[in-house]
Amino acid sequence: MQIDDYNNAAVFSQFPVYGLNSAEKQAFLQQRLNWLTHHHATHCPEYARLLTCIGEVNSPMCNIEHIDQVPPVAARLFKDYGLKSIKDEEVFRLMRSSGTSGRQSQIYLDADSAKLQSQILVKTLQHWLGKQRRPMLIIDAKETMQNKNGMSARAAGLQGMSFFGRNHCYALDENMQLRIDEVKSFIEQYHNQQIFIFGFTFIVWQQFIQALQSLGLKFNLQQAILIHGGGWKKMQQQAVDDKTFKQQINAQLGDVSVHDYYGMVEQTGTIYMQCEHGHLHCPVWSDVVVRDINSLAQLKNGQQGLLQVNSALPTSYPGHSILTEDLAVIHGEDDCPCGRLGKYFTLHGRVPNSQVRGCSDTFS
Ligand SMILES: [Zn+2]
């Protein structure tokens, strides 16, 4: 591939989702991430101060030679500060994290960022779902979407995903209880088509699969696909792992391929889908690094540490490189048995009492 301008979203949004090898991806992301670092340092004063704080700003303006070297912003800074690289009047949408444990992240999007995020999300999901919209069973309540205080991450997830389905059926009522008659008639009508099921992991488990189980209801779906996300914390409390989850789904619903995904409101549009071998995959627009919890030194494949997520997408806020509070292990790059290129990894919970070290002091 010979491309001169990797900053052209019209060009890079057309890349095959899992189609660039390590060297090609390095060439693309090095140029794009450097451009984003300069862009945010110029347009977001807090971000410029962060770079100065870690001694990057004069070198010159933090030109990295390898994509692993992009200085990450600690995820919690999006909770403490309204970090944005656009003017107030350009804010098109404000995204908030679900915020079950305290303060919420606030992510500012302009029209271009929102459009690019949704284009990339569409492209990534079409790789898994195909281009045809499928009959869709949503394991949530319609009322979840109606939140007046800005869009929650859950509502944004539901809205984003519902685009990939048709003839939507909400499986739960406003009290998050099973709408059994609606679910039964939906499945009767579409059982031999490729149904798309979507929901958040714990809700799928507790409000749907366990409810079906207690009612003694089983279905015989064919070639259905379930995409679920939202974390395993509550599942681990109930000692349910990925394998148990999949087995129980197949026992209740029939032939369903089950795919977890990982993503965050701070990098909406970038999602890491789980392949048939249980690995979360970086799409071509993203790359990950794992760092030691204390020293923040980069770790090798196979070692567990803090996950850093780099993304080619964010232009309206300095979120192109974020140090998360999630623990992960990178297992390899370009050589997953599923054949998809890029790095692949698994998640291993969150840092306890998360206070990841970083350089937030300069902001106060
Ligand atoms: Zn794979």
Coordinates of C-alpha atoms and ligand atoms in Angstrom, one line a residue:
M1 CA 0.0 0.0 0.0
Q2 CA 1.4 3.4 -1.0
I3 CA -0.4 6.3 0.7
D4 CA 0.9 9.8 1.2
D5 CA -1.7 11.2 3.4
Y6 CA -2.8 9.1 6.3
N7 CA -4.7 12.0 7.8
N8 CA -7.3 11.8 5.2
A9 CA -10.3 10.1 6.9
A10 CA -11.9 9.5 3.6
V11 CA -8.9 7.3 2.8
F12 CA -8.2 5.5 6.0
S13 CA -11.8 4.8 6.8
Q14 CA -11.8 2.5 3.8
F15 CA -9.0 0.3 5.1
P16 CA -10.0 -3.4 5.6
V17 CA -11.0 -3.8 9.2
Y18 CA -8.4 -6.5 10.1
G19 CA -6.4 -6.2 6.9
L20 CA -3.1 -4.4 7.7
N21 CA -0.1 -6.2 9.0
S22 CA 2.2 -4.8 11.7
A23 CA 4.5 -2.8 9.4
E24 CA 1.6 -1.3 7.4
K25 CA -0.2 -0.4 10.6
Q26 CA 2.9 1.2 12.0
A27 CA 3.3 3.4 8.9
F28 CA -0.4 4.5 9.1
L29 CA -0.7 5.0 12.8
Q30 CA 2.7 6.7 13.3
Q31 CA 1.7 9.5 11.0
R32 CA -1.8 9.8 12.1
L33 CA -1.1 9.6 15.9
N34 CA 1.7 12.2 15.6
W35 CA -0.7 14.5 13.7
L36 CA -3.3 14.0 16.4
T37 CA -0.8 14.8 19.2
H38 CA 0.2 18.0 17.5
H39 CA -3.4 18.9 16.8
H40 CA -4.5 18.4 20.4
A41 CA -1.5 20.2 21.8
T42 CA -2.4 23.2 19.6
H43 CA -6.1 23.2 20.4
C44 CA -6.4 21.9 24.0
P45 CA -4.4 23.9 26.5
E46 CA -4.7 21.2 29.3
Y47 CA -3.4 18.6 26.9
A48 CA -0.4 20.8 26.0
R49 CA 0.3 21.2 29.7
L50 CA 0.2 17.5 30.2
L51 CA 2.8 17.0 27.4
T52 CA 5.0 19.7 28.9
C53 CA 4.7 18.0 32.3
I54 CA 6.1 14.7 30.9
G55 CA 8.8 16.5 29.0
E56 CA 7.5 15.6 25.6
V57 CA 6.5 18.9 24.1
N58 CA 9.9 20.1 22.9
S59 CA 11.1 17.0 21.1
P60 CA 9.9 18.6 18.8
M61 CA 6.2 18.5 19.7
C62 CA 6.4 14.9 20.6
N63 CA 7.2 13.2 17.3
I64 CA 7.2 9.5 18.0
E65 CA 9.0 6.9 16.0
H66 CA 7.0 4.0 17.1
I67 CA 3.2 3.9 17.8
D68 CA 3.9 2.3 21.2
Q69 CA 5.5 5.6 22.3
V70 CA 2.4 7.9 22.2
P71 CA 2.1 9.5 25.6
P72 CA -1.3 8.3 27.0
V73 CA -3.8 10.5 28.9
A74 CA -5.1 8.7 32.1
A75 CA -8.8 7.9 31.5
R76 CA -9.9 9.5 34.7
L77 CA -8.8 13.0 33.4
F78 CA -11.9 12.9 31.2
K79 CA -13.9 12.9 34.5
D80 CA -12.0 15.7 36.1
Y81 CA -11.7 18.1 33.2
G82 CA -13.7 19.1 30.1
L83 CA -10.9 18.2 27.7
K84 CA -11.7 19.3 24.2
S85 CA -10.0 20.6 21.1
I86 CA -12.9 22.4 19.6
K87 CA -14.7 25.6 20.4
D88 CA -17.8 25.5 22.6
E89 CA -20.0 26.4 19.6
E90 CA -18.7 23.5 17.6
V91 CA -19.9 20.9 20.2
F92 CA -22.4 18.7 18.4
R93 CA -22.8 15.9 21.0
L94 CA -21.8 15.4 24.6
M95 CA -21.2 11.7 25.6
R96 CA -21.1 10.5 29.2
S97 CA -19.8 7.3 30.6
S98 CA -22.4 5.1 32.5
G99 CA -20.9 6.4 35.8
T100 CA -22.1 3.6 38.2
S101 CA -19.1 4.4 40.5
G102 CA -19.0 8.2 40.9
R103 CA -18.1 10.8 38.4
Q104 CA -18.7 10.4 34.7
S105 CA -16.4 11.1 31.8
Q106 CA -17.5 13.9 29.5
I107 CA -16.6 13.5 25.9
Y108 CA -17.2 16.4 23.4
L109 CA -17.8 15.6 19.8
D110 CA -18.1 17.9 16.8
A111 CA -20.1 16.9 13.7
D112 CA -17.0 15.5 11.9
S113 CA -15.9 13.3 14.9
A114 CA -19.4 12.0 15.4
K115 CA -19.7 11.1 11.7
L116 CA -16.3 9.4 11.6
Q117 CA -17.0 7.4 14.7
S118 CA -20.2 6.1 13.4
Q119 CA -18.7 5.2 10.0
I120 CA -15.9 3.2 11.6
L121 CA -18.3 1.5 14.0
V122 CA -20.5 0.5 11.0
K123 CA -17.5 -0.8 9.1
T124 CA -16.3 -2.9 12.0
L125 CA -19.6 -4.4 12.8
Q126 CA -20.4 -5.2 9.2
H127 CA -17.3 -7.4 9.2
W128 CA -19.1 -9.6 11.8
L129 CA -22.8 -9.1 10.9
G130 CA -22.7 -8.7 7.1
K131 CA -24.3 -5.8 5.3
Q132 CA -27.8 -7.1 5.4
R133 CA -29.8 -5.9 8.4
R134 CA -31.0 -8.9 10.5
P135 CA -34.1 -9.2 12.6
M136 CA -32.9 -7.9 16.0
L137 CA -33.7 -8.9 19.5
I138 CA -32.5 -6.2 22.0
I139 CA -32.0 -7.5 25.5
D140 CA -33.0 -4.2 27.2
A141 CA -36.0 -1.9 27.6
K142 CA -37.1 0.7 25.1
E143 CA -37.2 3.1 28.0
T144 CA -33.4 2.9 28.4
M145 CA -33.0 5.1 25.3
Q146 CA -35.1 7.9 26.8
N147 CA -32.7 9.7 29.1
K148 CA -33.1 13.4 29.2
N149 CA -29.7 14.2 30.8
G150 CA -27.5 13.6 27.8
M151 CA -27.0 10.2 26.3
S152 CA -25.7 7.5 28.6
A153 CA -23.1 5.0 27.4
R154 CA -25.7 2.3 27.5
A155 CA -28.3 4.2 25.5
A156 CA -25.6 5.2 23.0
G157 CA -24.6 1.6 22.7
L158 CA -28.2 0.5 22.1
Q159 CA -28.8 3.2 19.6
G160 CA -25.6 2.5 17.7
M161 CA -26.3 -1.2 17.5
S162 CA -30.0 -1.0 16.6
F163 CA -28.8 0.5 13.3
F164 CA -27.6 -3.0 12.3
G165 CA -31.0 -4.7 12.9
R166 CA -34.6 -4.5 11.6
N167 CA -37.9 -5.5 13.1
H168 CA -36.5 -4.7 16.5
C169 CA -38.0 -6.5 19.5
Y170 CA -37.2 -5.2 23.0
A171 CA -37.0 -8.3 25.3
L172 CA -37.5 -6.4 28.6
D173 CA -40.1 -4.0 29.9
E174 CA -39.5 -0.8 31.8
N175 CA -38.9 -2.7 35.0
M176 CA -36.3 -4.8 33.2
Q177 CA -38.5 -7.9 33.3
L178 CA -38.9 -10.4 30.5
R179 CA -41.6 -9.6 27.9
I180 CA -42.2 -13.3 27.4
D181 CA -45.0 -13.1 24.8
E182 CA -43.2 -10.6 22.6
V183 CA -40.0 -12.6 22.7
K184 CA -41.8 -15.9 21.9
S185 CA -43.6 -14.4 18.9
F186 CA -40.5 -12.7 17.6
I187 CA -38.6 -16.0 17.8
E188 CA -41.5 -17.9 16.2
Q189 CA -41.5 -15.5 13.3
Y190 CA -37.7 -15.4 12.7
H191 CA -36.3 -18.6 14.2
N192 CA -34.9 -19.8 10.8
Q193 CA -33.4 -16.5 9.9
Q194 CA -30.0 -15.1 11.1
I195 CA -31.3 -13.2 14.1
F196 CA -29.0 -10.5 15.7
I197 CA -29.2 -10.4 19.5
F198 CA -27.6 -7.5 21.4
G199 CA -27.4 -6.6 25.0
F200 CA -25.1 -5.8 27.9
T201 CA -23.4 -8.8 29.4
F202 CA -24.9 -8.8 32.9
I203 CA -28.4 -7.9 31.6
V204 CA -28.3 -10.7 29.1
W205 CA -27.2 -13.1 31.8
Q206 CA -29.5 -12.1 34.7
Q207 CA -32.6 -10.7 33.0
F208 CA -32.8 -12.9 30.0
I209 CA -30.9 -16.2 30.2
Q210 CA -31.6 -16.8 33.8
A211 CA -35.2 -15.7 33.4
L212 CA -35.7 -18.2 30.5
Q213 CA -34.0 -20.9 32.6
S214 CA -36.3 -20.4 35.5
L215 CA -39.3 -20.5 33.2
G216 CA -37.9 -23.7 31.7
L217 CA -38.0 -22.1 28.2
K218 CA -35.7 -23.2 25.4
F219 CA -35.5 -22.1 21.8
N220 CA -33.9 -23.6 18.8
L221 CA -32.3 -20.6 16.9
Q222 CA -30.3 -21.2 13.8
Q223 CA -27.1 -19.2 12.9
A224 CA -28.0 -16.4 15.3
I225 CA -25.3 -14.0 16.5
L226 CA -25.2 -12.5 20.0
I227 CA -23.0 -9.5 20.6
H228 CA -22.6 -8.4 24.2
G229 CA -20.4 -6.0 26.1
G230 CA -20.2 -3.9 29.2
G231 CA -17.7 -5.8 31.4
W232 CA -17.5 -8.8 33.6
K233 CA -17.4 -7.3 37.1
K234 CA -20.9 -8.4 38.1
M235 CA -20.5 -11.7 36.3
Q236 CA -17.3 -12.5 38.3
Q237 CA -19.2 -11.8 41.5
Q238 CA -21.6 -14.6 40.4
A239 CA -18.6 -16.7 39.3
V240 CA -19.7 -16.8 35.7
D241 CA -16.9 -16.9 33.2
D242 CA -16.9 -16.5 29.4
K243 CA -17.1 -20.3 28.8
T244 CA -20.1 -20.8 31.2
F245 CA -21.8 -17.8 29.7
K246 CA -21.5 -19.2 26.1
Q247 CA -22.6 -22.8 27.2
Q248 CA -25.7 -21.5 28.9
I249 CA -26.6 -19.3 25.9
N250 CA -26.4 -22.3 23.6
A251 CA -28.3 -24.4 26.0
Q252 CA -31.3 -21.9 26.2
L253 CA -31.2 -20.5 22.7
G254 CA -29.7 -23.0 20.3
D255 CA -27.1 -22.2 17.6
V256 CA -25.8 -18.8 18.5
S257 CA -22.3 -17.5 18.0
V258 CA -21.5 -15.4 21.0
H259 CA -19.1 -12.4 20.8
D260 CA -18.0 -10.2 23.6
Y261 CA -16.8 -6.8 22.8
Y262 CA -14.8 -4.1 24.6
G263 CA -15.1 -0.4 24.1
M264 CA -15.4 2.8 26.0
V265 CA -17.2 6.1 25.7
E266 CA -13.8 7.8 25.6
Q267 CA -13.1 6.1 22.3
T268 CA -16.6 5.6 20.8
G269 CA -16.5 4.1 17.3
T270 CA -13.5 1.9 18.2
I271 CA -14.5 -1.5 19.4
Y272 CA -12.6 -4.6 20.1
M273 CA -14.6 -7.6 19.0
Q274 CA -14.0 -11.1 20.4
C275 CA -13.2 -13.7 17.7
E276 CA -14.1 -17.4 17.7
H277 CA -10.9 -18.1 19.7
G278 CA -11.9 -15.9 22.5
H279 CA -9.5 -13.0 21.6
L280 CA -10.4 -9.3 21.5
H281 CA -9.1 -7.9 18.2
C282 CA -7.7 -4.4 17.4
P283 CA -9.3 -3.0 14.3
V284 CA -7.0 -1.3 11.8
W285 CA -7.7 2.1 13.3
S286 CA -6.6 1.1 16.8
D287 CA -3.6 -0.4 18.6
V288 CA -3.0 -1.4 22.2
V289 CA 0.0 -1.4 24.6
V290 CA 0.2 -3.1 28.0
R291 CA 2.1 -1.3 30.8
D292 CA 3.4 -2.2 34.3
I293 CA 1.0 -0.8 36.9
N294 CA 3.7 0.9 38.9
S295 CA 6.5 1.9 36.5
L296 CA 4.2 2.2 33.4
A297 CA 7.0 0.5 31.5
Q298 CA 5.8 -1.3 28.4
L299 CA 5.3 -5.1 29.0
K300 CA 5.9 -8.0 26.7
N301 CA 3.2 -10.2 25.1
G302 CA 1.9 -12.6 27.7
Q303 CA 2.4 -10.2 30.7
Q304 CA -0.5 -8.7 32.5
G305 CA -0.7 -4.9 33.0
L306 CA -2.7 -1.7 32.4
L307 CA -4.2 -1.5 28.9
Q308 CA -3.4 1.6 26.8
V309 CA -5.6 2.1 23.8
N310 CA -4.5 4.2 20.8
S311 CA -7.1 5.3 18.2
A312 CA -6.8 7.1 14.9
L313 CA -10.3 8.7 15.4
P314 CA -10.6 11.4 18.1
T315 CA -10.0 14.9 16.7
S316 CA -12.5 16.9 18.8
Y317 CA -10.9 15.8 22.2
P318 CA -7.4 14.5 23.1
G319 CA -8.5 10.9 23.4
H320 CA -6.2 9.3 20.7
S321 CA -4.1 7.6 23.4
I322 CA -5.7 6.7 26.7
L323 CA -4.4 4.7 29.7
T324 CA -7.3 2.7 30.9
E325 CA -7.8 1.2 34.4
D326 CA -8.4 -2.2 32.9
L327 CA -5.9 -5.1 33.2
A328 CA -5.1 -7.0 30.0
V329 CA -2.7 -9.5 28.4
I330 CA -1.7 -9.1 24.8
H331 CA -1.3 -12.6 23.2
G332 CA 0.2 -11.7 19.8
E333 CA 0.0 -9.7 16.6
D334 CA -1.0 -10.8 13.1
D335 CA -1.1 -14.5 14.1
C336 CA -4.4 -15.3 15.8
P337 CA -5.7 -18.7 14.5
C338 CA -8.8 -16.9 13.2
G339 CA -6.7 -15.2 10.5
R340 CA -7.4 -11.5 11.4
L341 CA -4.4 -9.2 11.4
G342 CA -3.6 -6.9 14.3
K343 CA -2.9 -7.3 18.0
Y344 CA -5.2 -9.5 20.1
F345 CA -5.7 -9.6 23.8
T346 CA -7.8 -10.7 26.7
L347 CA -9.1 -8.6 29.7
H348 CA -8.5 -9.5 33.3
G349 CA -10.6 -7.1 35.4
R350 CA -9.8 -3.6 36.7
V351 CA -7.1 -2.2 38.9
P352 CA -8.4 -2.4 42.5
N353 CA -9.2 1.1 43.9
S354 CA -8.1 2.6 40.7
Q355 CA -5.7 5.4 41.1
V356 CA -3.4 4.8 38.2
R357 CA -0.3 6.9 38.4
G358 CA 0.0 9.7 36.0
C359 CA 0.6 13.3 35.6
S360 CA -2.7 14.9 36.5
D361 CA -1.2 17.3 39.0
T362 CA -0.4 19.9 36.4
F363 CA -4.2 20.3 35.7
S364 CA -5.1 21.7 39.1
Ligands
ZN1 ZN -8.8 -14.1 16.5

